[in-house]
Short mmCIF file of C-alpha atoms in Angstrom, two decimals:
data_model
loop_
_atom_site.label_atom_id
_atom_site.label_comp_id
_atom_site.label_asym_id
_atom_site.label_seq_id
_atom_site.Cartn_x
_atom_site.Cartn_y
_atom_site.Cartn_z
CA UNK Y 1 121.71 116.00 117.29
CA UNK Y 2 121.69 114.60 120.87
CA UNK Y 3 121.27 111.11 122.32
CA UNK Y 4 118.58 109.53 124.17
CA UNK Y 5 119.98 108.14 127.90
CA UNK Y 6 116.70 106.21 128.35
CA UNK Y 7 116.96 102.11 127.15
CA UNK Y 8 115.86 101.86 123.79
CA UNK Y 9 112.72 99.68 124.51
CA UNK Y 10 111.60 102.86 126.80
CA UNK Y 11 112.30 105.21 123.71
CA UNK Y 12 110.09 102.99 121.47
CA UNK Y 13 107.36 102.17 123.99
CA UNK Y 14 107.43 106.45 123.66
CA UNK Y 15 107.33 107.03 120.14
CA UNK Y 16 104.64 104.54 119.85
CA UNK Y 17 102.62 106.77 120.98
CA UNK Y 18 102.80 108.94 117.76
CA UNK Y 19 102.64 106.12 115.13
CA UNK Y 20 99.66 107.80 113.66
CA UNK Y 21 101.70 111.87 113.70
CA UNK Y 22 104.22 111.79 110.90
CA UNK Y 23 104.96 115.36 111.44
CA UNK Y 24 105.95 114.69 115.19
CA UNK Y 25 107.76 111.54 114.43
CA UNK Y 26 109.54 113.51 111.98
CA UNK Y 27 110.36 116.64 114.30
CA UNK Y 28 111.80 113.41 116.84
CA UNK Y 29 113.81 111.46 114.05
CA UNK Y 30 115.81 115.18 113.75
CA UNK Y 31 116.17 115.81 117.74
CA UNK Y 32 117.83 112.82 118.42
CA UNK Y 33 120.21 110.29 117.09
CA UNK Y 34 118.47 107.22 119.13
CA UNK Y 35 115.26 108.13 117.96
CA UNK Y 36 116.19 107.98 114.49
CA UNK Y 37 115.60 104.08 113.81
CA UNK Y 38 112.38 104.00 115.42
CA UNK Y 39 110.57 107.09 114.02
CA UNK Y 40 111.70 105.10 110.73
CA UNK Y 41 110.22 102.19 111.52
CA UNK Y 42 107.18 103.79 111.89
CA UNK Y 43 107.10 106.47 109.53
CA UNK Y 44 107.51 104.02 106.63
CA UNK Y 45 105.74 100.77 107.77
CA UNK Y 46 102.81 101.69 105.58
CA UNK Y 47 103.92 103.37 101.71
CA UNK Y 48 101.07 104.53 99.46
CA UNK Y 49 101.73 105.04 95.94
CA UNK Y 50 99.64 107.25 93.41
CA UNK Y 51 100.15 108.49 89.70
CA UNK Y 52 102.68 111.04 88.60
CA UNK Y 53 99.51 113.49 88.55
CA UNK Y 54 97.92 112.40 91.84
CA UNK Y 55 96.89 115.86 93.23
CA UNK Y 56 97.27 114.80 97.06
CA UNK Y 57 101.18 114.99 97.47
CA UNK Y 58 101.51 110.94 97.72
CA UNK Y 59 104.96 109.63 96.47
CA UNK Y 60 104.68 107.81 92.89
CA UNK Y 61 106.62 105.04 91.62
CA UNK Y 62 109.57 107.25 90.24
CA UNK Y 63 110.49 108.40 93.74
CA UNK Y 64 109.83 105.60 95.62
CA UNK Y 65 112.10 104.06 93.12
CA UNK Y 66 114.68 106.67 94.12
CA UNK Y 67 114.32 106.88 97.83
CA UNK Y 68 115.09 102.60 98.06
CA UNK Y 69 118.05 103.82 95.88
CA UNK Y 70 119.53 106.31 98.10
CA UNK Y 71 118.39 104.22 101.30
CA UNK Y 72 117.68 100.96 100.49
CA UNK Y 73 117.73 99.75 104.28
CA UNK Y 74 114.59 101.54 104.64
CA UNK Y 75 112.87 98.78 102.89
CA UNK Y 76 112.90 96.34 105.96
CA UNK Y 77 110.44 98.77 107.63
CA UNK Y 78 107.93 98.77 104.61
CA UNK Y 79 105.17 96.12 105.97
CA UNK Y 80 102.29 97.70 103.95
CA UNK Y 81 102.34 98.99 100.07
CA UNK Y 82 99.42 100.42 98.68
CA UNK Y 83 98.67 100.90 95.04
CA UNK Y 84 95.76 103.75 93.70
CA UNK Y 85 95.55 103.68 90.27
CA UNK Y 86 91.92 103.67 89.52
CA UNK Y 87 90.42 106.76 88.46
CA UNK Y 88 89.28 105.87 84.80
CA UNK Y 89 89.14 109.94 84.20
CA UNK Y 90 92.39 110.31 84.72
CA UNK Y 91 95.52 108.83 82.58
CA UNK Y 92 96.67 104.58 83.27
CA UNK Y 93 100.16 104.56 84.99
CA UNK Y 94 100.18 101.27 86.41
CA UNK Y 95 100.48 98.95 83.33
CA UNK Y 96 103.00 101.82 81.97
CA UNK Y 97 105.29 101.78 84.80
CA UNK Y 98 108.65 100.67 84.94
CA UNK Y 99 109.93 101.61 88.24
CA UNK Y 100 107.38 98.87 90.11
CA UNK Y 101 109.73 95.99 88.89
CA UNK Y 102 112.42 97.43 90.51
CA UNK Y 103 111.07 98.42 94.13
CA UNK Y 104 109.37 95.12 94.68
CA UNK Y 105 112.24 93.22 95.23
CA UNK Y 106 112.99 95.10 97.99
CA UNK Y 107 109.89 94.31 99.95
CA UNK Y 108 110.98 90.86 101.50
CA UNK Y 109 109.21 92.14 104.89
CA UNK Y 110 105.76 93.05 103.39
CA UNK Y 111 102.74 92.05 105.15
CA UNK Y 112 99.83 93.50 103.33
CA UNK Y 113 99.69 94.30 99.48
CA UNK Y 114 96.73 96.63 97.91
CA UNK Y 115 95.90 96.92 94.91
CA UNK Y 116 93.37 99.75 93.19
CA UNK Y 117 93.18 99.45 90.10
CA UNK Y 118 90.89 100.52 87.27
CA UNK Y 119 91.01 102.27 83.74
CA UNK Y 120 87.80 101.73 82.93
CA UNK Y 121 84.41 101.29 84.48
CA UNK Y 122 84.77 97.92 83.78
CA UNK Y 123 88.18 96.95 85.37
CA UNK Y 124 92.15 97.30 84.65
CA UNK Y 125 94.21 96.47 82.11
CA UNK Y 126 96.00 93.55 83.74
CA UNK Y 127 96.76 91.88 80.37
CA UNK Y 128 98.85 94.88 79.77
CA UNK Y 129 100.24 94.44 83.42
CA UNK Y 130 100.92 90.67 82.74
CA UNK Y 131 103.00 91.48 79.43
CA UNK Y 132 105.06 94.33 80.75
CA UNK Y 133 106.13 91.78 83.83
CA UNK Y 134 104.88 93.43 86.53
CA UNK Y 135 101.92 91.04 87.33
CA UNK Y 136 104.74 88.49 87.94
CA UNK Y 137 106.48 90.42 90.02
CA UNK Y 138 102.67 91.09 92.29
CA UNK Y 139 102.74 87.31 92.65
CA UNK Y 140 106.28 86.82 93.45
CA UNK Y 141 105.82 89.20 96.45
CA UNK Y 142 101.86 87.73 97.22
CA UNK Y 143 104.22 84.50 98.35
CA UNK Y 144 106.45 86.02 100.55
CA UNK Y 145 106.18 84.09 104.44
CA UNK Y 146 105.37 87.56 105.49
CA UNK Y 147 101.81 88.09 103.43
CA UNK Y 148 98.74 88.04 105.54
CA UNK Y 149 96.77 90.30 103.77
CA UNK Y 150 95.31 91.01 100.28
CA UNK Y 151 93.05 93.91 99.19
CA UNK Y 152 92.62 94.06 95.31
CA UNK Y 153 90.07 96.35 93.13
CA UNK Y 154 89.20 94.92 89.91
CA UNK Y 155 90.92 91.86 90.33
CA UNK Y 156 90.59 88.73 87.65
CA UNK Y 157 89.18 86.37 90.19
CA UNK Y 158 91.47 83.13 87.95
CA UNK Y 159 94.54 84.82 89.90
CA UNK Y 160 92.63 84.31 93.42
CA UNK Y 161 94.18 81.13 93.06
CA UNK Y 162 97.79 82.16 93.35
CA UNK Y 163 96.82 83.75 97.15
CA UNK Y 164 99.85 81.93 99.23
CA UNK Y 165 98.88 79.55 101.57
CA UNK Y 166 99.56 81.38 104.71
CA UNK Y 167 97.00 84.46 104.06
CA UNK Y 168 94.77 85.77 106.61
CA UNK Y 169 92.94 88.42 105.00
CA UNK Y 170 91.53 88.88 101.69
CA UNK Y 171 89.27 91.73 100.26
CA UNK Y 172 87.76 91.99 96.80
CA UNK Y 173 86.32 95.11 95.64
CA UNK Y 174 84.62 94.52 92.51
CA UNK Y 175 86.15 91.43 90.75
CA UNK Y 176 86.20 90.93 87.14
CA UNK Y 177 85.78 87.74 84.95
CA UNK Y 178 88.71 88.68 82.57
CA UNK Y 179 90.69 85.58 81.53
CA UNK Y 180 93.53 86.25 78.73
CA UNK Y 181 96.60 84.22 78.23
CA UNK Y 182 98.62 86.40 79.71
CA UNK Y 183 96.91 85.81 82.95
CA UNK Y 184 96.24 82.12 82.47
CA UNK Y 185 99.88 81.25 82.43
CA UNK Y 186 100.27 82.75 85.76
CA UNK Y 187 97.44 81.17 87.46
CA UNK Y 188 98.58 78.27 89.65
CA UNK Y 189 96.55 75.84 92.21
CA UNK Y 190 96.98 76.80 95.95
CA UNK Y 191 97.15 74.84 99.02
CA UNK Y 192 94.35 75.27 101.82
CA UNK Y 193 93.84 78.67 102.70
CA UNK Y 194 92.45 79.41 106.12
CA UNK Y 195 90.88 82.74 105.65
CA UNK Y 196 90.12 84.98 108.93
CA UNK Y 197 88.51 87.59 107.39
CA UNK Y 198 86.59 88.36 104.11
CA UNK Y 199 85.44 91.57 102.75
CA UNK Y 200 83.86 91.26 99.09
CA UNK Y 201 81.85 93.84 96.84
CA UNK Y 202 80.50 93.12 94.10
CA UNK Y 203 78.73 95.88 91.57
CA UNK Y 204 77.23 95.12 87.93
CA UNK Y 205 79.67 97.69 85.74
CA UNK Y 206 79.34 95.41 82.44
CA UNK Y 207 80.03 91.79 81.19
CA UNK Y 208 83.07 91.18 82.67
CA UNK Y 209 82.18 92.39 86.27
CA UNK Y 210 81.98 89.27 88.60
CA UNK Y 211 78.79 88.03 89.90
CA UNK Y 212 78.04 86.96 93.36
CA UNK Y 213 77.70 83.28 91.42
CA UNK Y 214 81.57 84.20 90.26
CA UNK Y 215 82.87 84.94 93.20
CA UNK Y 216 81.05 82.10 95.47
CA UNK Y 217 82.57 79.78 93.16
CA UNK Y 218 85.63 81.02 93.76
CA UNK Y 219 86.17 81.38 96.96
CA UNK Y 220 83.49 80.13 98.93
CA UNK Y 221 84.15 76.55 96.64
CA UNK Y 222 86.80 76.22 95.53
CA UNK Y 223 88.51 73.67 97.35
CA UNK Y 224 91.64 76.00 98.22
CA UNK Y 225 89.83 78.63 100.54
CA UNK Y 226 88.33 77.21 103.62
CA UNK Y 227 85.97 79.98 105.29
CA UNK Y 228 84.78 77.91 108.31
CA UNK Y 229 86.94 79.95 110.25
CA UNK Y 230 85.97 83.18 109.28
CA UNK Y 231 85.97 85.82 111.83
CA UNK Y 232 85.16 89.03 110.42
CA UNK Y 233 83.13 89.07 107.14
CA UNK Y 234 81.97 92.34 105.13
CA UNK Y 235 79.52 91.86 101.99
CA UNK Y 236 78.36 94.09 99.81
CA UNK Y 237 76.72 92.18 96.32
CA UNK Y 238 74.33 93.18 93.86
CA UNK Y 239 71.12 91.09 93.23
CA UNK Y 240 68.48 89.56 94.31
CA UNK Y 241 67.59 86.16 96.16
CA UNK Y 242 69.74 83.78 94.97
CA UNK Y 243 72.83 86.31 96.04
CA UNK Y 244 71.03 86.40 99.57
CA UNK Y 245 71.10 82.11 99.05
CA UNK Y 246 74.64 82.46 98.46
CA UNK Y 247 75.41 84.66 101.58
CA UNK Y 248 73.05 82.43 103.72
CA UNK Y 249 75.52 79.31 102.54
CA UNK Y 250 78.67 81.30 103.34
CA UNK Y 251 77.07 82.24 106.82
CA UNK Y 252 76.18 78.81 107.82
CA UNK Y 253 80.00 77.56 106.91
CA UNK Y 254 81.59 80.22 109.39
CA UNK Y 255 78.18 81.03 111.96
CA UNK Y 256 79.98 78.84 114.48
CA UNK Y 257 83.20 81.75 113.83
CA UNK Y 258 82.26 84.71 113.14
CA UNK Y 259 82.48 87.08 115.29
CA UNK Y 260 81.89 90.38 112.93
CA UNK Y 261 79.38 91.26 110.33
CA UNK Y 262 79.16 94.08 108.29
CA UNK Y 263 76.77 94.74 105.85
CA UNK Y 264 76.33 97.55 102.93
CA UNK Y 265 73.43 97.97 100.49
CA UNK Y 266 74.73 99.00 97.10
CA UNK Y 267 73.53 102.45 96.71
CA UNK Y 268 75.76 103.22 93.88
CA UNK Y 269 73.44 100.78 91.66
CA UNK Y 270 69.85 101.73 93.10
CA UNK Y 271 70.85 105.34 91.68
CA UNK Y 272 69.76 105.05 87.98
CA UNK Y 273 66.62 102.65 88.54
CA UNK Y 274 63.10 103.24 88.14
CA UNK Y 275 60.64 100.82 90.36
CA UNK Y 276 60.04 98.99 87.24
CA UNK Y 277 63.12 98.26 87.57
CA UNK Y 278 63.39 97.33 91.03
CA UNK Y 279 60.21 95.07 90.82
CA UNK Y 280 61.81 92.50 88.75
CA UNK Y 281 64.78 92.24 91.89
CA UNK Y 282 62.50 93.34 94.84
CA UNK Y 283 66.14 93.06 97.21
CA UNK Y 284 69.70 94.65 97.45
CA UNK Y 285 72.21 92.56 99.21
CA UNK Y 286 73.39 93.79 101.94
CA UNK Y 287 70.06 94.73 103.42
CA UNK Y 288 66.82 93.46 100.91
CA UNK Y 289 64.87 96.20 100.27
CA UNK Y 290 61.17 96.29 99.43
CA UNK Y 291 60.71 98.47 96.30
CA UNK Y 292 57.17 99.02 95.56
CA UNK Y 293 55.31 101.52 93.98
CA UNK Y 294 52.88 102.84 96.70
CA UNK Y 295 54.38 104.00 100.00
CA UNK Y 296 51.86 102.37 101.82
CA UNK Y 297 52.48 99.29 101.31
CA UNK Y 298 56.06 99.89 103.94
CA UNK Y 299 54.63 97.51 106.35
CA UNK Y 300 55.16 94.38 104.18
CA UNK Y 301 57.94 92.04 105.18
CA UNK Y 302 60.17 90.92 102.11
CA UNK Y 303 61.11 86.67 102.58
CA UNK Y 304 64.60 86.73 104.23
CA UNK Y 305 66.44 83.24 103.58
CA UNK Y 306 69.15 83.76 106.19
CA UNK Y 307 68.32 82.39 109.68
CA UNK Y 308 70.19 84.99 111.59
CA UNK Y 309 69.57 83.00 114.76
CA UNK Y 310 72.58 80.68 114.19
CA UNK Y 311 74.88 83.90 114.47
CA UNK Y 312 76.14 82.77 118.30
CA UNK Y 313 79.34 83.71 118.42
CA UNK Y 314 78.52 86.92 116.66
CA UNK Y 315 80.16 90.30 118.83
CA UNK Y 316 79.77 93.29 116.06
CA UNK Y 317 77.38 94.28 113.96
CA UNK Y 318 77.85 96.80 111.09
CA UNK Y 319 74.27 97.22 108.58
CA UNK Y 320 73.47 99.96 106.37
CA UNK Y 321 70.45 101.02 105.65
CA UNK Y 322 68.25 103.21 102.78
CA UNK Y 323 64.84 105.02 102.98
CA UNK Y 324 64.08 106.14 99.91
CA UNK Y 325 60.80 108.41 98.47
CA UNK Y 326 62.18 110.01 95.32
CA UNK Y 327 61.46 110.22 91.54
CA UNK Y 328 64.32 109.27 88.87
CA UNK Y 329 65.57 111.06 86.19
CA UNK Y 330 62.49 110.31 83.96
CA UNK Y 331 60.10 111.04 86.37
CA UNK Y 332 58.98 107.22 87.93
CA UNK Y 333 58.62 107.05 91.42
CA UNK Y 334 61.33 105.09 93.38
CA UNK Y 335 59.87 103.80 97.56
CA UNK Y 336 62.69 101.86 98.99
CA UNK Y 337 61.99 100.66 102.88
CA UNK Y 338 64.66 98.54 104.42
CA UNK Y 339 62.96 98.95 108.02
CA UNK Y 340 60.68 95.62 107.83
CA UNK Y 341 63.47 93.54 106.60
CA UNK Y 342 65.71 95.32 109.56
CA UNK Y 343 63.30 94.70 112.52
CA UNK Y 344 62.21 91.58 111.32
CA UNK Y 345 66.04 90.50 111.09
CA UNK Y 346 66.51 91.76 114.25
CA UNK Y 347 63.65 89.42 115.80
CA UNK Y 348 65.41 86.57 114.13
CA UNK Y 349 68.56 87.72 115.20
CA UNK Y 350 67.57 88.15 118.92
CA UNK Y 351 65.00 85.20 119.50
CA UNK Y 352 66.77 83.20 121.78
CA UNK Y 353 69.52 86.22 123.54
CA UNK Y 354 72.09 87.56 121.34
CA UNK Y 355 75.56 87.62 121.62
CA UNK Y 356 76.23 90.95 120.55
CA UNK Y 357 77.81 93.71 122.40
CA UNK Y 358 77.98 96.28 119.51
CA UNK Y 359 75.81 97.16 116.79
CA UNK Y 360 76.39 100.47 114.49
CA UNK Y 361 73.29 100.93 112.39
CA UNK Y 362 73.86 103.84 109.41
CA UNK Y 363 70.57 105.21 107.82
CA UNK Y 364 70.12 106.93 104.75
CA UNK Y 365 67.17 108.93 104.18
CA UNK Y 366 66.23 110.72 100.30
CA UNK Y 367 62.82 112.06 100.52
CA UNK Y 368 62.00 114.61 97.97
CA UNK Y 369 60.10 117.23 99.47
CA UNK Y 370 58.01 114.43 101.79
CA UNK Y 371 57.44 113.83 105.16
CA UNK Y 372 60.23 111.54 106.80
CA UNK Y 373 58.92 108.59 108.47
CA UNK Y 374 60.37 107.56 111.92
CA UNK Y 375 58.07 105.60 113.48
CA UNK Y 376 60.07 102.56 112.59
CA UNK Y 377 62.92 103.79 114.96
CA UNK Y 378 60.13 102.82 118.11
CA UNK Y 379 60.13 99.43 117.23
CA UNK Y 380 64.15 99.16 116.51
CA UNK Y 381 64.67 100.68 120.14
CA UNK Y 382 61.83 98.51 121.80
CA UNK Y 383 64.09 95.61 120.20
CA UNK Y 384 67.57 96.57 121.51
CA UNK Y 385 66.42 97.83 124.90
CA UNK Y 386 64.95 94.40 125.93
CA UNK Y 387 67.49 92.80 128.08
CA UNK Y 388 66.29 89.00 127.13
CA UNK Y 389 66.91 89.80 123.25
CA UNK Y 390 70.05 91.45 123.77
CA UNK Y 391 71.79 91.19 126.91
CA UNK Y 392 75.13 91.12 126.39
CA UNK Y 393 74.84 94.80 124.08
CA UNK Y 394 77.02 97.29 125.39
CA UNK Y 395 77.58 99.86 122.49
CA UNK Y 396 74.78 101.13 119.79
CA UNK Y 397 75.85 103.97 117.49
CA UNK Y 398 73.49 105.07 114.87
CA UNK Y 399 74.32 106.95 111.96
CA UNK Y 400 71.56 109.18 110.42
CA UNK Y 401 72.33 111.31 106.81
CA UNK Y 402 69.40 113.28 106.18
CA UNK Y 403 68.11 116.36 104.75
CA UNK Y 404 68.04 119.92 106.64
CA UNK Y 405 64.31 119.63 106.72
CA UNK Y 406 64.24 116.07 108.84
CA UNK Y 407 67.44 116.87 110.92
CA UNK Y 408 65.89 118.79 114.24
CA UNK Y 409 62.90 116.51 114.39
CA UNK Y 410 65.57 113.34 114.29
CA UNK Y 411 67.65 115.30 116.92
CA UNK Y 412 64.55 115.42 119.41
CA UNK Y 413 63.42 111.77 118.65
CA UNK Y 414 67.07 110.24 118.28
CA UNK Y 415 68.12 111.78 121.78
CA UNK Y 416 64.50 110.18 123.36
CA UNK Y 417 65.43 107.21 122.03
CA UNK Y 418 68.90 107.32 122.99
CA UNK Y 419 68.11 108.16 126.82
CA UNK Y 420 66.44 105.14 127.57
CA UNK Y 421 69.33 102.55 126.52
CA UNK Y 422 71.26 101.49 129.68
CA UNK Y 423 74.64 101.13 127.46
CA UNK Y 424 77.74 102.01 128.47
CA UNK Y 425 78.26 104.28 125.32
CA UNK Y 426 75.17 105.32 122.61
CA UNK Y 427 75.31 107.70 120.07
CA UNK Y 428 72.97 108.93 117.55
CA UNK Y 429 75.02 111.10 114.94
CA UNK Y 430 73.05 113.00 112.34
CA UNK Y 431 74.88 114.65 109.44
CA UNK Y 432 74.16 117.12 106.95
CA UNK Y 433 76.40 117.98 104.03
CA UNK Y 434 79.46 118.38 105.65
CA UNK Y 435 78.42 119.46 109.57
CA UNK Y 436 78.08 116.11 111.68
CA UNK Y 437 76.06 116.65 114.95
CA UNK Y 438 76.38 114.52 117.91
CA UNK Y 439 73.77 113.40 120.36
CA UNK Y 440 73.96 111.16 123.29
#
């Protein structure tokens, strides 16, 4: 093995560039002696752990335990620990595992800390977590000075409350109500937390799924979290109007902030409903969709609570979008059309010059055997391509999935459309199945 004459800072400004290549930082880490400290570095900042019968070749528990063995200076590298345990078809490992306890300890340099976890539709067993002592052992490392960031899946929202202080970033995927007293005896208060960035999804799986009520309460008031200084939030919630209330409140507390905003509709839920179904909730947080049962009615405007206008420091936009003309399982009709709550949010959004310089719109289109409708896509390019509404826009992708029988006539009108932005990058990209076609 030979030695690197270059300074070191040189030979890691180099292997920077291959962060992301674990085979060629691997290949370097064997050439040369001096390289062999920095391809570490970087080939285990980030550690992902998986079951014993995790199919994808990820290390488990068992030899992660044995590689901090056998090189335990490794562990000042590790500044990101992932944990996948959530495929309720498969056998629990987490609340079983015994080798957790002892790598954590080792992890005095971690930075972020995920968690996905779930044994059951309805959440984790984290009562069997607390008992077996590895729940305190999550919290013990959740306070370390070097914790910015928190993803969890399936989380009880009582241990929100032992986030440390310092964190940055916190994402929930769908919370759970559990309370048991092995959890309660962990809980503690926390200081003030200044969150930068909040990502939070919230799905009905049973009675002890959070609500968007539960999780508002949480962490939008509790008096621990402060999100007035939010810069990048990502919402995805079940429900109707009072979730879109909720999100209106949580805008207005950080609209002075924020300066990234991503919203998902929940398409996982609007699977198994019928529009008797949907008539009762009428929206979908992220985007409200109008669910009626003639597909004539599209041109109707749902009520939108949130005054998208006070966005002014807003830079990115993220929304996601369903057109739907499909029958259910038992034959009833389901029309979903988020297009008049898009272009009328995008009036709101726009009336007095936006501040946005890059907007990704994703579009999914189900229509059984019927004629797509694009006529909305006029208006939504009339909107963006008017310099007073949008003047500071600079990147537009849009993201079509569609059927074979709609794809060539979106081509044609998505590359019309596309030609007359003056942006300094536009995309339309439609995808089929698995083949993704680009058109600028």
């Amino acid at each position: 093995m030979s030695s690197s004459h270059l300074p070191q800072e040189i030979d890691e400004e180099i292997l920077g560039y291959l962060r992301d290549d674990k085979d060629a930082l691997q290949a370097c880490s064997l050439s040369c002696r001096t390289f062999l400290a920095t391809c570490q570095k970087y080939l285990f900042s980030k550690i992902v752990l998986s079951p014993p019968t995790d199919k994808n070749k990820r290390p488990n528990g068992l030899q992660f335990q044995r590689l901090l063995t056998a090189s335990p200076h490794l562990s000042k590298y590790i500044h990101h620990l992932e944990i996948i345990d959530h495929k309720p078809e498969e056998k629990e490992w987490l609340s079983q595992d015994a080798t957790l306890i002892f790598c954590l300890p080792f992890l005095r340099w971690l930075k972020a800390l995920v968690i996905l976890y779930r044994t059951t539709r309805q959440g984790g067993n984290w009562e069997g977590i607390a008992r077996g002592g590895l729940l305190a052992s999550f919290l013990d490392v959740m306070q370390l000075p070097s914790m910015t960031y928190l993803h969890f899946e399936h989380l009880p929202l009582p241990l929100i409350k032992h986030c440390p202080s310092h964190l940055k970033h916190l994402a929930l995927e769908e919370p759970t109500t559990d309370v048991t007293t092995g959890l309660n005896e962990l809980v503690q208060r926390v200081k003030t937390i200044q969150l930068e960035s909040l990502r939070i999804r919230t799905i009905d799986r049973g009675p002890t799924t959070a609500t968007s009520s539960d999780w508002f309460t949480q962490v939008v008031e509790n008096t621990g979290f402060d999100v007035t200084k939010l810069k990048r939030l990502h919402a995805e919630v079940d429900g109707g109007m009072e979730e879109l209330a909720e999100i209106w409140t949580l805008l207005k507390l950080c609209a002075g902030t924020l300066l990234e905003l991503t919203f998902s509709p929940c398409t996982e839920s609007m699977s198994s409903m019928s529009a008797d179904d949907w008539g009762c909730i009428g929206f979908v947080f992220i985007s409200p969709f109008l669910v009626v049962d003639d597909p004539n009615v599209f041109d109707i405007v749902p009520i939108d609570p949130i005054d998208w206008s006070i966005l002014r420091a807003l830079r990115i936009f993220n929304v996601q979008l369903d057109v739907l003309n499909a029958s259910d399982d038992s034959g009833d009709n389901i029309f979903l059309n988020a297009f008049p709550w898009f272009i009328g949010m995008l009036q709101k959004l726009s009336s007095s010059g936006s501040t946005i310089e890059e907007f990704a719109v994703e579009v999914h289109y189900t229509f059984d055997g019927m004629d797509i409708d694009l006529s909305p896509w006029t208006e939504v390019m009339d909107l963006f391509s008017d310099q007073k509404r949008f003047p500071a826009l600079r990147i537009l992708y849009i993201h079509i999935y569609a059927a074979e029988k709609e794809i060539h006539e979106i081509m044609r009108q998505g590359e019309e459309h596309v030609n007359r932005l003056d942006l300094a990058r536009s995309a339309v990209i439609c995808q089929l199945s698995n083949t993704t076609i680009w058109m600028y």
